[in-house]
Amino acid sequence: MSEKVRIALDAMGGDNGAAVVIAGADLSLSRHPDTSFIVFGDEAVVRPLLESRPALAAASRLVHTEVTVKMDEKPSQALRHGRWRSSMWLAIDAVKKGEADVTVSAGNTGALMAMSKFHLRTMPGVSRPAIACLWPTLRGESIVLDVGASIGADVQHLVQLAVMGSAMASVVFDLERPTVGLLNVGVEEVKGLEEIREASQVLRTLACSHMDFRGFVEGDDIGRGTVDVVVTEGFTGNIALKTAEGTAKQLAAYLRSAMGRTWMAKIGYLFARQAFKTLKDKMDPRKVNGGVFLGLNGVVIKSHGGTDAEGFAAAVDLGYDMARYELMAKIRRTLGQAAPAPVAGEVAS
Amino acid sequence: MSEKVRIALDAMGGDNGAAVVIAGADLSLSRHPDTSFIVFGDEAVVRPLLESRPALAAASRLVHTEVTVKMDEKPSQALRHGRWRSSMWLAIDAVKKGEADVTVSAGNTGALMAMSKFHLRTMPGVSRPAIACLWPTLRGESIVLDVGASIGADVQHLVQLAVMGSAMASVVFDLERPTVGLLNVGVEEVKGLEEIREASQVLRTLACSHMDFRGFVEGDDIGRGTVDVVVTEGFTGNIALKTAEGTAKQLAAYLRSAMGRTWMAKIGYLFARQAFKTLKDKMDPRKVNGGVFLGLNGVVIKSHGGTDAEGFAAAVDLGYDMARYELMAKIRRTLGQAAPAPVAGEVAS
């Protein structure tokens, strides 16, 4: 990696487009001055935004393209129409060519994953990419993966998810040996969990110095922060993530309604305003914005499409950390340790 | 059904045993005086508890057994040791024999499901039983199933879940045509969801007057209350349920911590105390206590093992509703409408 962290930005992605991307990048730059940007987008739109922010303009190179992947385009459509020339593709291409260390986009998730897979390809030893997210917990934060890159997972893929997730945890949380749990249900003797049980056995036998495997965890262990990394296949992970988001919104609505119902409650609210602000900050989804695409030959960060500058800045910060603390090298190192280990069947024979 | 609702109670189930069961039944009886109970348990323990509650004692018949299924017994162990003679088995047996309309137990979930399946068997037209739960939402409550009876589901089972869930919704929410959604992830063109897509097509073609199928819903639609019934297979359903419980606990802990941090917040808390009480009631898991085993020849209600009298009473209330408003007949009626409909493959040919 060069001395500066080089970030490729898809300036045209997201519901709010270039204004949010440029403002967010500016905010992140103020926190990490050792960043440079390559900004891909429509010059007529992006140039004026950049020029109003001299520090960012000085740290950026703008590459013009008129082609934008739409938020509602299907991945296959986006590939047909946006390959080689869209801002999204070109941002990924910058990582592929080694001109950037990481790509950040708030664009269409399906299209971003399809293009990233197509162009960057999966890394040796990884069968399928995954999306990892940061999940706020009672202990701080955990990483949950996969939250929707692919559906279903065999033993090998679950083991790869554990390896990639623990490498990411070592980067984000600065841990030598992150704890890892496999998401499961508590009922014993239920059929159909063979791959999860077998993955657990494989992970137990891995004498891996970069990962501390703790066995099964259940749904309520995620918010409790029982482990640093929660491993599950993409369908369940996506449902869990959205269910938690839904529950958080629901409880916030209950709280607002309870605090507005009587004069006593309203007075109480005024006194406790600072406490409510603390709580709101704690629950702020913008602070943990950014899904990380893992398992490709390059790091791609997906920001929420509907976020604001603060949220996009968090995604850029995450990209900065991934590059600065060498996520790719750490995944390769842990994969290298994990790969030669015997699988469960061989141990038994 | 007889004029009274006849409820069979496993008095020995749950972390807190007979004291909670008897107090809960008494509470439920005060709300539904047209209930009679058959209470299965150790006479030396249960008789004194019953005698201290004359109204309940008058409405109850006590059947003595010394055999109790332990909370940590494996289902297979429980079947071996508790069949024919444990309080759990005898409570299920009362429904099998037609002496009771519904069974309520706070015992070991796996054992209760294994015994219920073994003794009651699945009803004609249903391949596997399911556990349905009530889920508090912004609109009120929804039913989510399956939350853990079995892992994985083919098209036929997903359709059966929709049928059983909508029958339960018509009973619990008093609706002619409950809305039903299939839980899915939002990403298009992801492989591995064939059975969910196909189930959706089958449900669309069912001209069923007792169910209003609304297509796919996502994880955050559950808390939003988008549909009355959310259908998913048991692994994902269990993870979603526990994840939501974990998130609710997490946010409650954040709130407590924020309100105790400063004197201003503490004063605010005092003013808003009533509002916080309302919120706490709203989030009270005891009020929606009770998983309903669906798809068997008889209704079995599973109460949380760790609940108190108020929570157990909610499970008994749920059992009362299921019997009084004829859940079994409604499931049969909807199954009858759903069964002869052509499946997707036949429509295409």
mmCIF file of C-alpha atoms in Angstrom, chain A residues 72 74-77 109-110 135-138 140 148-152 183-193 196 217-224 232-236 238-255 258-259 261-262 264-272 274-276 278-279 282-283, chain B residues 72 74-77 109-110 135-138 140 148-152 183-193 196 217-224 232-236 238-255 258-259 261-262 264-272 274-276 278-279 282-283:
data_model
loop_
_atom_site.group_PDB
_atom_site.id
_atom_site.type_symbol
_atom_site.label_atom_id
_atom_site.label_comp_id
_atom_site.label_asym_id
_atom_site.label_seq_id
_atom_site.Cartn_x
_atom_site.Cartn_y
_atom_site.Cartn_z
ATOM 1 C CA ASP A 72 -33.566 0.090 -9.302
ATOM 2 C CA LYS A 74 -31.353 -5.366 -11.895
ATOM 3 C CA PRO A 75 -27.793 -6.633 -11.508
ATOM 4 C CA SER A 76 -27.831 -8.230 -14.975
ATOM 5 C CA GLN A 77 -29.127 -4.987 -16.559
ATOM 6 C CA THR A 109 -26.344 -3.242 -3.771
ATOM 7 C CA GLY A 110 -27.139 -6.021 -6.235
ATOM 8 C CA TRP A 135 -23.685 -4.470 14.550
ATOM 9 C CA PRO A 136 -23.963 -2.286 17.695
ATOM 10 C CA THR A 137 -24.086 -4.421 20.855
ATOM 11 C CA LEU A 138 -24.162 -3.995 24.618
ATOM 12 C CA GLY A 140 -19.622 -2.216 21.736
ATOM 13 C CA GLY A 148 -27.099 -11.091 2.021
ATOM 14 C CA ALA A 149 -24.436 -11.753 -0.625
ATOM 15 C CA SER A 150 -25.576 -15.315 -1.210
ATOM 16 C CA ILE A 151 -28.218 -17.722 0.019
ATOM 17 C CA GLY A 152 -27.353 -20.948 1.812
ATOM 18 C CA LEU A 183 -25.439 -18.629 14.586
ATOM 19 C CA ASN A 184 -27.747 -21.512 15.427
ATOM 20 C CA VAL A 185 -31.050 -22.323 17.113
ATOM 21 C CA GLY A 186 -31.165 -23.700 20.616
ATOM 22 C CA VAL A 187 -33.348 -26.709 20.104
ATOM 23 C CA GLU A 188 -31.428 -29.968 20.213
ATOM 24 C CA GLU A 189 -32.057 -32.951 17.991
ATOM 25 C CA VAL A 190 -33.586 -30.872 15.227
ATOM 26 C CA LYS A 191 -32.691 -32.174 11.806
ATOM 27 C CA GLY A 192 -31.357 -30.031 8.988
ATOM 28 C CA LEU A 193 -28.423 -28.332 10.663
ATOM 29 C CA ILE A 196 -23.647 -25.880 10.805
ATOM 30 C CA VAL A 217 -24.566 -18.537 19.484
ATOM 31 C CA GLU A 218 -28.277 -17.744 19.253
ATOM 32 C CA GLY A 219 -30.158 -14.739 17.894
ATOM 33 C CA ASP A 220 -30.202 -12.862 21.200
ATOM 34 C CA ASP A 221 -26.437 -13.253 21.558
ATOM 35 C CA ILE A 222 -25.907 -10.794 18.685
ATOM 36 C CA GLY A 223 -27.195 -7.735 20.552
ATOM 37 C CA ARG A 224 -25.594 -8.987 23.749
ATOM 38 C CA THR A 232 -24.361 -17.240 9.343
ATOM 39 C CA GLU A 233 -25.479 -17.749 5.746
ATOM 40 C CA GLY A 234 -26.825 -14.773 3.831
ATOM 41 C CA PHE A 235 -30.560 -15.376 3.964
ATOM 42 C CA THR A 236 -30.735 -15.729 7.747
ATOM 43 C CA ASN A 238 -30.195 -10.523 6.107
ATOM 44 C CA ILE A 239 -33.457 -11.384 7.895
ATOM 45 C CA ALA A 240 -31.745 -10.993 11.302
ATOM 46 C CA LEU A 241 -30.283 -7.598 10.342
ATOM 47 C CA LYS A 242 -33.543 -6.194 8.997
ATOM 48 C CA THR A 243 -35.536 -7.646 11.903
ATOM 49 C CA ALA A 244 -33.232 -5.897 14.376
ATOM 50 C CA GLU A 245 -33.518 -2.622 12.431
ATOM 51 C CA GLY A 246 -37.305 -3.004 12.450
ATOM 52 C CA THR A 247 -37.354 -3.672 16.192
ATOM 53 C CA ALA A 248 -35.162 -0.643 16.906
ATOM 54 C CA LYS A 249 -37.472 1.611 14.868
ATOM 55 C CA GLN A 250 -40.503 0.138 16.581
ATOM 56 C CA LEU A 251 -39.143 0.783 20.085
ATOM 57 C CA ALA A 252 -38.079 4.322 19.128
ATOM 58 C CA ALA A 253 -41.656 4.948 17.959
ATOM 59 C CA TYR A 254 -43.057 3.558 21.248
ATOM 60 C CA LEU A 255 -40.692 5.811 23.194
ATOM 61 C CA ALA A 258 -44.955 7.549 25.395
ATOM 62 C CA MET A 259 -42.984 10.798 25.894
ATOM 63 C CA ARG A 261 -48.664 11.552 25.657
ATOM 64 C CA THR A 262 -48.962 13.653 28.857
ATOM 65 C CA MET A 264 -45.760 15.265 32.873
ATOM 66 C CA ALA A 265 -43.991 13.117 30.303
ATOM 67 C CA LYS A 266 -43.235 16.169 28.158
ATOM 68 C CA ILE A 267 -41.700 17.969 31.138
ATOM 69 C CA GLY A 268 -39.719 14.840 31.955
ATOM 70 C CA TYR A 269 -38.528 14.748 28.378
ATOM 71 C CA LEU A 270 -37.232 18.333 28.653
ATOM 72 C CA PHE A 271 -35.206 17.498 31.759
ATOM 73 C CA ALA A 272 -33.853 14.310 30.260
ATOM 74 C CA GLN A 274 -29.510 15.252 26.948
ATOM 75 C CA ALA A 275 -30.028 11.637 27.953
ATOM 76 C CA PHE A 276 -32.389 11.126 25.028
ATOM 77 C CA THR A 278 -27.198 10.196 24.041
ATOM 78 C CA LEU A 279 -29.639 7.385 23.412
ATOM 79 C CA LYS A 282 -26.277 5.296 20.415
ATOM 80 C CA MET A 283 -29.019 4.059 18.124
ATOM 81 C CA ASP B 72 -32.833 -30.016 30.350
ATOM 82 C CA LYS B 74 -33.366 -34.276 25.540
ATOM 83 C CA PRO B 75 -36.578 -34.960 23.626
ATOM 84 C CA SER B 76 -35.630 -38.603 23.091
ATOM 85 C CA GLN B 77 -34.829 -39.059 26.811
ATOM 86 C CA THR B 109 -39.946 -27.118 24.437
ATOM 87 C CA GLY B 110 -38.199 -29.956 22.628
ATOM 88 C CA TRP B 135 -45.203 -10.619 17.743
ATOM 89 C CA PRO B 136 -45.901 -7.070 18.993
ATOM 90 C CA THR B 137 -45.839 -4.567 16.111
ATOM 91 C CA LEU B 138 -46.473 -0.885 15.486
ATOM 92 C CA GLY B 140 -50.733 -4.156 17.213
ATOM 93 C CA GLY B 148 -38.464 -23.362 15.525
ATOM 94 C CA ALA B 149 -40.453 -26.600 15.197
ATOM 95 C CA SER B 150 -38.465 -27.745 12.171
ATOM 96 C CA ILE B 151 -35.617 -26.611 9.979
ATOM 97 C CA GLY B 152 -36.040 -25.875 6.284
ATOM 98 C CA LEU B 183 -40.467 -13.624 4.625
ATOM 99 C CA ASN B 184 -37.751 -13.036 2.031
ATOM 100 C CA VAL B 185 -34.675 -10.909 1.349
ATOM 101 C CA GLY B 186 -34.837 -7.899 -0.911
ATOM 102 C CA VAL B 187 -32.011 -8.647 -3.272
ATOM 103 C CA GLU B 188 -33.202 -9.747 -6.682
ATOM 104 C CA GLU B 189 -31.617 -12.438 -8.792
ATOM 105 C CA VAL B 190 -30.125 -14.221 -5.827
ATOM 106 C CA LYS B 191 -30.137 -17.949 -6.249
ATOM 107 C CA GLY B 192 -31.401 -20.384 -3.641
ATOM 108 C CA LEU B 193 -34.847 -19.029 -2.978
ATOM 109 C CA ILE B 196 -40.012 -19.328 -1.486
ATOM 110 C CA VAL B 217 -42.116 -9.152 3.212
ATOM 111 C CA GLU B 218 -38.668 -8.379 4.650
ATOM 112 C CA GLY B 219 -37.286 -8.549 8.191
ATOM 113 C CA ASP B 220 -38.200 -4.955 9.044
ATOM 114 C CA ASP B 221 -41.799 -5.527 7.957
ATOM 115 C CA ILE B 222 -42.368 -7.761 10.980
ATOM 116 C CA GLY B 223 -42.071 -4.962 13.582
ATOM 117 C CA ARG B 224 -43.883 -2.601 11.230
ATOM 118 C CA THR B 232 -40.948 -18.480 7.219
ATOM 119 C CA GLU B 233 -39.186 -21.768 7.915
ATOM 120 C CA GLY B 234 -38.216 -22.588 11.487
ATOM 121 C CA PHE B 235 -34.501 -21.803 11.495
ATOM 122 C CA THR B 236 -34.879 -18.271 10.145
ATOM 123 C CA ASN B 238 -36.235 -18.705 15.426
ATOM 124 C CA ILE B 239 -33.218 -16.504 14.652
ATOM 125 C CA ALA B 240 -35.508 -13.555 13.804
ATOM 126 C CA LEU B 241 -37.487 -13.964 17.037
ATOM 127 C CA LYS B 242 -34.426 -14.196 19.269
ATOM 128 C CA THR B 243 -32.664 -11.366 17.430
ATOM 129 C CA ALA B 244 -35.672 -9.108 18.019
ATOM 130 C CA GLU B 245 -35.782 -10.105 21.704
ATOM 131 C CA GLY B 246 -32.061 -9.367 21.968
ATOM 132 C CA THR B 247 -32.473 -5.966 20.309
ATOM 133 C CA ALA B 248 -35.351 -5.047 22.621
ATOM 134 C CA LYS B 249 -33.279 -5.942 25.691
ATOM 135 C CA GLN B 250 -30.322 -4.025 24.313
ATOM 136 C CA LEU B 251 -32.344 -0.843 23.750
ATOM 137 C CA ALA B 252 -33.965 -1.146 27.179
ATOM 138 C CA ALA B 253 -30.466 -1.330 28.687
ATOM 139 C CA TYR B 254 -29.354 1.752 26.691
ATOM 140 C CA LEU B 255 -32.428 3.631 27.919
ATOM 141 C CA ALA B 258 -29.058 7.042 29.676
ATOM 142 C CA MET B 259 -31.723 7.853 32.299
ATOM 143 C CA ARG B 261 -26.372 9.021 34.001
ATOM 144 C CA THR B 262 -27.094 12.606 35.170
ATOM 145 C CA MET B 264 -31.190 16.114 35.071
ATOM 146 C CA ALA B 265 -32.001 12.794 33.453
ATOM 147 C CA LYS B 266 -33.032 11.329 36.800
ATOM 148 C CA ILE B 267 -35.377 14.250 37.443
ATOM 149 C CA GLY B 268 -36.744 13.838 33.928
ATOM 150 C CA TYR B 269 -37.283 10.180 34.637
ATOM 151 C CA LEU B 270 -39.342 11.022 37.728
ATOM 152 C CA PHE B 271 -41.627 13.319 35.756
ATOM 153 C CA ALA B 272 -41.995 10.858 32.916
ATOM 154 C CA GLN B 274 -45.837 7.013 34.035
ATOM 155 C CA ALA B 275 -44.723 7.215 30.395
ATOM 156 C CA PHE B 276 -41.863 4.832 31.093
ATOM 157 C CA THR B 278 -46.500 2.553 29.636
ATOM 158 C CA LEU B 279 -43.438 1.819 27.530
ATOM 159 C CA LYS B 282 -45.766 -2.225 25.830
ATOM 160 C CA MET B 283 -42.478 -4.116 25.719
#
